[in-house]
PDB file of C-alpha atoms in Angstrom:
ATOM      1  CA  UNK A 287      -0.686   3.048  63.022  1.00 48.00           C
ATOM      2  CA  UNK A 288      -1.210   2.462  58.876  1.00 45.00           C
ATOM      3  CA  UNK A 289      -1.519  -1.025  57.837  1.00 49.00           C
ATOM      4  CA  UNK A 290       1.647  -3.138  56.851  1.00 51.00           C
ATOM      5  CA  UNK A 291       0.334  -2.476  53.340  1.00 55.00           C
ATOM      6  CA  UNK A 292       0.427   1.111  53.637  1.00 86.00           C
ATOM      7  CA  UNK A 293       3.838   1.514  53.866  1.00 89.00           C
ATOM      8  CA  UNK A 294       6.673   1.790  51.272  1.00 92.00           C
ATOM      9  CA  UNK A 295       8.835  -1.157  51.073  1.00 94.00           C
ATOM     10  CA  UNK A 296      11.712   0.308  48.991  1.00 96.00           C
ATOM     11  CA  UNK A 297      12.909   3.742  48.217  1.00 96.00           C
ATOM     12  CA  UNK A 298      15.490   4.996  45.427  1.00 96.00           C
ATOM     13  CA  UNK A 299      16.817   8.246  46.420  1.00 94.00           C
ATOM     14  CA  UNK A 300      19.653   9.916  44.558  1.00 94.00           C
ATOM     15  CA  UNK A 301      21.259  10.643  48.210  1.00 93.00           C
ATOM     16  CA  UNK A 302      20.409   8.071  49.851  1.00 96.00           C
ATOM     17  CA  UNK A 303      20.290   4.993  47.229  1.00 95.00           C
ATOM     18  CA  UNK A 304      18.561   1.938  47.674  1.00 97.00           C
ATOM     19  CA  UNK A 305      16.563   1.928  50.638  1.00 98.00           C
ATOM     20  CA  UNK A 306      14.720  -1.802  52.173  1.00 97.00           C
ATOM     21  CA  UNK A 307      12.389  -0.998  54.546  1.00 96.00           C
ATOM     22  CA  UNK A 308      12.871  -3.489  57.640  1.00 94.00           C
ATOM     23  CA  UNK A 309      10.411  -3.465  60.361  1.00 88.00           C
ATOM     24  CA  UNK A 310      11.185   0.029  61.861  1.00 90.00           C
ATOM     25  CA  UNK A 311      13.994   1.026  59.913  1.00 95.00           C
ATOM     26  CA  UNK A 312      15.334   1.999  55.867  1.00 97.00           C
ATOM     27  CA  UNK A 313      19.027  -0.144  55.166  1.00 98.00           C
ATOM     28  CA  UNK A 314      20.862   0.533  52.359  1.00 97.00           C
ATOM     29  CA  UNK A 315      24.321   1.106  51.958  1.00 97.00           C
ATOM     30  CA  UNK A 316      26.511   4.588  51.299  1.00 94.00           C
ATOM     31  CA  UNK A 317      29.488   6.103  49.902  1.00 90.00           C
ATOM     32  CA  UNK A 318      30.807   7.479  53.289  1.00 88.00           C
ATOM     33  CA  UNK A 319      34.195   9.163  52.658  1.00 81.00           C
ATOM     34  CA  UNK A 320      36.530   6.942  50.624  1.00 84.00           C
ATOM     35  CA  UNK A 321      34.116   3.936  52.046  1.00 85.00           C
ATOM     36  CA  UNK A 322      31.075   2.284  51.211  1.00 92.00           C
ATOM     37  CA  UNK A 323      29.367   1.305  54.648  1.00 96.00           C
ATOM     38  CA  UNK A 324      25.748   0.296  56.074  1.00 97.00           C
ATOM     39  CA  UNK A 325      23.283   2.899  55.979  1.00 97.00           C
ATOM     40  CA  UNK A 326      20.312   2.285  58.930  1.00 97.00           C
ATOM     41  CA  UNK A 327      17.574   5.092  59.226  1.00 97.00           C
ATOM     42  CA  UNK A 328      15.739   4.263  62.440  1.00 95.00           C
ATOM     43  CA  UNK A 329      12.533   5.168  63.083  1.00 90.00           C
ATOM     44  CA  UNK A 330      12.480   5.702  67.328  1.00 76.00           C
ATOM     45  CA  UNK A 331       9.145   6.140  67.707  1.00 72.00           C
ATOM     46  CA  UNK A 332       6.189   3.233  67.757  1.00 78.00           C
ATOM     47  CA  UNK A 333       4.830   5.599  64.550  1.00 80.00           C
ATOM     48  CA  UNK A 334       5.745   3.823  61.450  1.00 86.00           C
ATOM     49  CA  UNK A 335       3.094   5.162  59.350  1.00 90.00           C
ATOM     50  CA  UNK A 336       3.994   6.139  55.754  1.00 92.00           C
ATOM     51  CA  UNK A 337       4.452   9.719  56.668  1.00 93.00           C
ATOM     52  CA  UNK A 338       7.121   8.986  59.041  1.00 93.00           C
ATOM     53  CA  UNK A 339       8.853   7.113  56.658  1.00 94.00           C
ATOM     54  CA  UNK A 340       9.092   9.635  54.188  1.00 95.00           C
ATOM     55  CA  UNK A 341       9.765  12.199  56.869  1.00 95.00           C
ATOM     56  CA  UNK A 342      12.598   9.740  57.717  1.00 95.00           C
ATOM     57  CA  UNK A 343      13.938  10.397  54.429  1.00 96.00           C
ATOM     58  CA  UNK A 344      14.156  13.582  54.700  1.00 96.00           C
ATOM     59  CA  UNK A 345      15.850  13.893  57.908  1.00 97.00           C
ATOM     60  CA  UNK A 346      18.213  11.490  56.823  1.00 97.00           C
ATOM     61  CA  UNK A 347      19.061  13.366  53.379  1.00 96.00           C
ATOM     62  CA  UNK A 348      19.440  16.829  55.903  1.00 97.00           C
ATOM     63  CA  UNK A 349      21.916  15.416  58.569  1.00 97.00           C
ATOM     64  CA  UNK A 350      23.849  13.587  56.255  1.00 96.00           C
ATOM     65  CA  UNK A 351      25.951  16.115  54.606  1.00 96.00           C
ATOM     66  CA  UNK A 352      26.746  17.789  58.099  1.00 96.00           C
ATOM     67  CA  UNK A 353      27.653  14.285  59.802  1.00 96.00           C
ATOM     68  CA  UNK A 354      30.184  13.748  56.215  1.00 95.00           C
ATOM     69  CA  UNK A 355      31.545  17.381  57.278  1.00 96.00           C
ATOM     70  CA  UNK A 356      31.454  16.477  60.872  1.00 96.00           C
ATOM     71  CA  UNK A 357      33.287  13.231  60.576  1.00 95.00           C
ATOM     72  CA  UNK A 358      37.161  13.728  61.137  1.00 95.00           C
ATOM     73  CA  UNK A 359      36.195  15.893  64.218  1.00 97.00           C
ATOM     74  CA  UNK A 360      33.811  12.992  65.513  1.00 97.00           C
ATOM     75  CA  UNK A 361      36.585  10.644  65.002  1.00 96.00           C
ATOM     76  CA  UNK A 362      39.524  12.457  66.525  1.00 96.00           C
ATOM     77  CA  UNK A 363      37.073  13.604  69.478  1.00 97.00           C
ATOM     78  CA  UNK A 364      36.068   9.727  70.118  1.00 96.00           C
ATOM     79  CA  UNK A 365      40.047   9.126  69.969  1.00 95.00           C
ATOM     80  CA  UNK A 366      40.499  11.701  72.808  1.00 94.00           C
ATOM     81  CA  UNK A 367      37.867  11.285  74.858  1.00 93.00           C
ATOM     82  CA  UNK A 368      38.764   7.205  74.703  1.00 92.00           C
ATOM     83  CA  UNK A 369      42.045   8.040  75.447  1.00 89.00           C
ATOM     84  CA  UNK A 370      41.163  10.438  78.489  1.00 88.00           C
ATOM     85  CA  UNK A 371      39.334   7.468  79.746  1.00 86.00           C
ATOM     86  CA  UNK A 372      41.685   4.669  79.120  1.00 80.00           C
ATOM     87  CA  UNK A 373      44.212   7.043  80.862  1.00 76.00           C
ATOM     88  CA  UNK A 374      42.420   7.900  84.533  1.00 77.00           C
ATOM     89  CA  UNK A 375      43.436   4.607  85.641  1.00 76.00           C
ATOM     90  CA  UNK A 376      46.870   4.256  83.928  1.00 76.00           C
ATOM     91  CA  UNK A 377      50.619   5.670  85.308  1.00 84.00           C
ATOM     92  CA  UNK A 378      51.282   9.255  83.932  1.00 85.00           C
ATOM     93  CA  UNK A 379      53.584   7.826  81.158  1.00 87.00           C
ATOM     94  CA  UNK A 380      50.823   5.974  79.745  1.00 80.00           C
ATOM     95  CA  UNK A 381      48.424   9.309  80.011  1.00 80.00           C
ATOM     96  CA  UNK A 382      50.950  10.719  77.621  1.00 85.00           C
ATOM     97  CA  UNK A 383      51.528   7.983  75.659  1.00 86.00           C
ATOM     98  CA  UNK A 384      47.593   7.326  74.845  1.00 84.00           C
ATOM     99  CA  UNK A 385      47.127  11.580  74.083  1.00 86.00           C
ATOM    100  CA  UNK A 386      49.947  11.434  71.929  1.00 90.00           C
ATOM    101  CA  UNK A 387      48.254   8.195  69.552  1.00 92.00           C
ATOM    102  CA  UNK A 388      45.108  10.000  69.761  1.00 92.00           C
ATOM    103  CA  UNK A 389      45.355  11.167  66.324  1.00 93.00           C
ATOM    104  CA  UNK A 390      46.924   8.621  65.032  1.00 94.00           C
ATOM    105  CA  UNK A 391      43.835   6.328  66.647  1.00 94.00           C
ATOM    106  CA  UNK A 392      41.471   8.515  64.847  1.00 94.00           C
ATOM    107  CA  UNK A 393      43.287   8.141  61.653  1.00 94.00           C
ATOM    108  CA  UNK A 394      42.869   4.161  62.238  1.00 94.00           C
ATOM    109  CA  UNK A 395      39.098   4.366  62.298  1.00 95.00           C
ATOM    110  CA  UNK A 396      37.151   3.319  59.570  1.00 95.00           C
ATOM    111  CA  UNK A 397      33.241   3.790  59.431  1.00 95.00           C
ATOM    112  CA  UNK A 398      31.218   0.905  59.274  1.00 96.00           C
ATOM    113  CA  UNK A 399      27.593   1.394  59.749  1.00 97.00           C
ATOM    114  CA  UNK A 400      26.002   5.115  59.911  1.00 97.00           C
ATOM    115  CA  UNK A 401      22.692   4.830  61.819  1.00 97.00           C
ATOM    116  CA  UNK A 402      20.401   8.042  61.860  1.00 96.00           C
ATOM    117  CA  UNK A 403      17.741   7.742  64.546  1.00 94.00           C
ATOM    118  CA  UNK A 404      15.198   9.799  63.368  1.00 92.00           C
ATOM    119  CA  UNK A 405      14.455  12.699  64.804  1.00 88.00           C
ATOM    120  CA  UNK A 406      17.356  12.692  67.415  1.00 91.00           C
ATOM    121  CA  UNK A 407      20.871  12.396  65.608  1.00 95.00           C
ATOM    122  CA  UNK A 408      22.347   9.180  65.346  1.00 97.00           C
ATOM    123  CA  UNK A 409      25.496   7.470  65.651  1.00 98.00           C
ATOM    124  CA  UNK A 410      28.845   5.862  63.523  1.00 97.00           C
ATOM    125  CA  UNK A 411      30.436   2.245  64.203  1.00 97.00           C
ATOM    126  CA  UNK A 412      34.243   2.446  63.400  1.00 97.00           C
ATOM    127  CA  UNK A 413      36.518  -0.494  63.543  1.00 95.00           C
ATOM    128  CA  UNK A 414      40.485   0.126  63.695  1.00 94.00           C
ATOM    129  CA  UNK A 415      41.629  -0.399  60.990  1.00 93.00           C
ATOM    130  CA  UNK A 416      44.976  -1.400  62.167  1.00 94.00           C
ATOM    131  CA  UNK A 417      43.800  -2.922  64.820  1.00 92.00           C
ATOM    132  CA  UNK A 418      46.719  -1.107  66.817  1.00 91.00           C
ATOM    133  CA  UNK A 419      44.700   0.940  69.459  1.00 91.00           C
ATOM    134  CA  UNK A 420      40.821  -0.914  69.529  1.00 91.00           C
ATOM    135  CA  UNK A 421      41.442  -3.985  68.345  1.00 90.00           C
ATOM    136  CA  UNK A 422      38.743  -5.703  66.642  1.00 92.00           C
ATOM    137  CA  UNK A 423      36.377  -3.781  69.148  1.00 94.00           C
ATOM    138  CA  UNK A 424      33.979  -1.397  67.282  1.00 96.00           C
ATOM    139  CA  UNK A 425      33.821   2.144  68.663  1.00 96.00           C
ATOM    140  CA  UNK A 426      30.666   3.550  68.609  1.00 98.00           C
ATOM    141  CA  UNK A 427      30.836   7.500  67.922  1.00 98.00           C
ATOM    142  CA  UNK A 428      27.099   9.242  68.808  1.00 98.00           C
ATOM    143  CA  UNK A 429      26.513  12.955  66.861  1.00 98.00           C
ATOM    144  CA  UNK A 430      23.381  15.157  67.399  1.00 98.00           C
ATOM    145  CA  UNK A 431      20.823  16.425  64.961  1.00 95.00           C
ATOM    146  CA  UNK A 432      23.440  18.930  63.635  1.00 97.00           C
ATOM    147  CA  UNK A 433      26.208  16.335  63.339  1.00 97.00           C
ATOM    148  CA  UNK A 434      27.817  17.358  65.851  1.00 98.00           C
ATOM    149  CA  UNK A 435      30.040  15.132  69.223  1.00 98.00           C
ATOM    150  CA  UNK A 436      27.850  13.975  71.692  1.00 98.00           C
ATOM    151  CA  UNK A 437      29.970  10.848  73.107  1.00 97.00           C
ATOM    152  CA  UNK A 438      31.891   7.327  72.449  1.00 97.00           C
ATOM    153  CA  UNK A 439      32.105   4.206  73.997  1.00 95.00           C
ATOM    154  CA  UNK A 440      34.234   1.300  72.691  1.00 94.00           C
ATOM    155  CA  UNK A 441      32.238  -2.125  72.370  1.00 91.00           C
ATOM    156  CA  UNK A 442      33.877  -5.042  73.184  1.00 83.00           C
ATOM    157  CA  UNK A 443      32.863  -7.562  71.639  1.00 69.00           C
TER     158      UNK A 443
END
């Protein structure tokens, strides 16, 4: 492991931005879409040498642009897959009710912190922004290392 001295403290990428190094992961915040959110590059692994940071980086700067692509399609999958699951237990008018908000529940996300857990995709925290289908719950949306669906849960806080 390199010594705490070793390691880069800050990074300025024109990606990216700012970058803080904190313990085991880069913060910084990011134009997602039309909004700025929380930007958290964690490093999984107990290797936090200055190589991995900067190979952090780069992984980071990769996935980004396919997770920005990706991210209507993550939303309105989270939205159905929420829906499927809010519905097994529900009366068949409800099970049509919930997949017929579905996109309107995806258009009510709004991103709040992108993590990237480097080197295994990472995931997006949304909050409703109408608070019409999640409430002030936070609905976490996970996307492989291509930016692509993996799952969603809704957090209740």
């Amino acid at each position: 492991m390199a010594r705490t001295e070793e390691l880069l403290t800050q990074n300025r990428d024109p990606v990216l931005g700012e970058l803080s190094w904190r313990t085991s992961e880069w913060v910084g915040n990011i134009e997602f879409g039309p909004h700025r959110v929380r930007l958290l590059i964690d490093l999984d692994d107990e290797d936090h040498s200055r190589e991995r940071q900067i190979e952090s980086i780069a992984y980071a700067k990769a996935l980004l642009p396919k997770v920005l692509k990706n991210e209507a399609e993550l939303r309105r999958q989270a939205a159905e897959e929420i829906a499927e699951a809010a519905g097994s237990e529900a009366s068949e008018e409800d099970r049509r009710r919930y997949a017929s908000e579905a996109e309107a529940a995806a258009a009510a996300m709004e991103a709040q912190v992108l993590c990237i857990g480097f080197p295994e995709g990472g995931y997006l925290e949304c909050r409703d922004a109408t608070q019409a289908f999640y409430g002030a719950s936070t609905v976490v949306i996970r996307f492989d290392d291509e930016g692509n669906y993996e799952e969603a849960e809704v957090d209740f806080e």
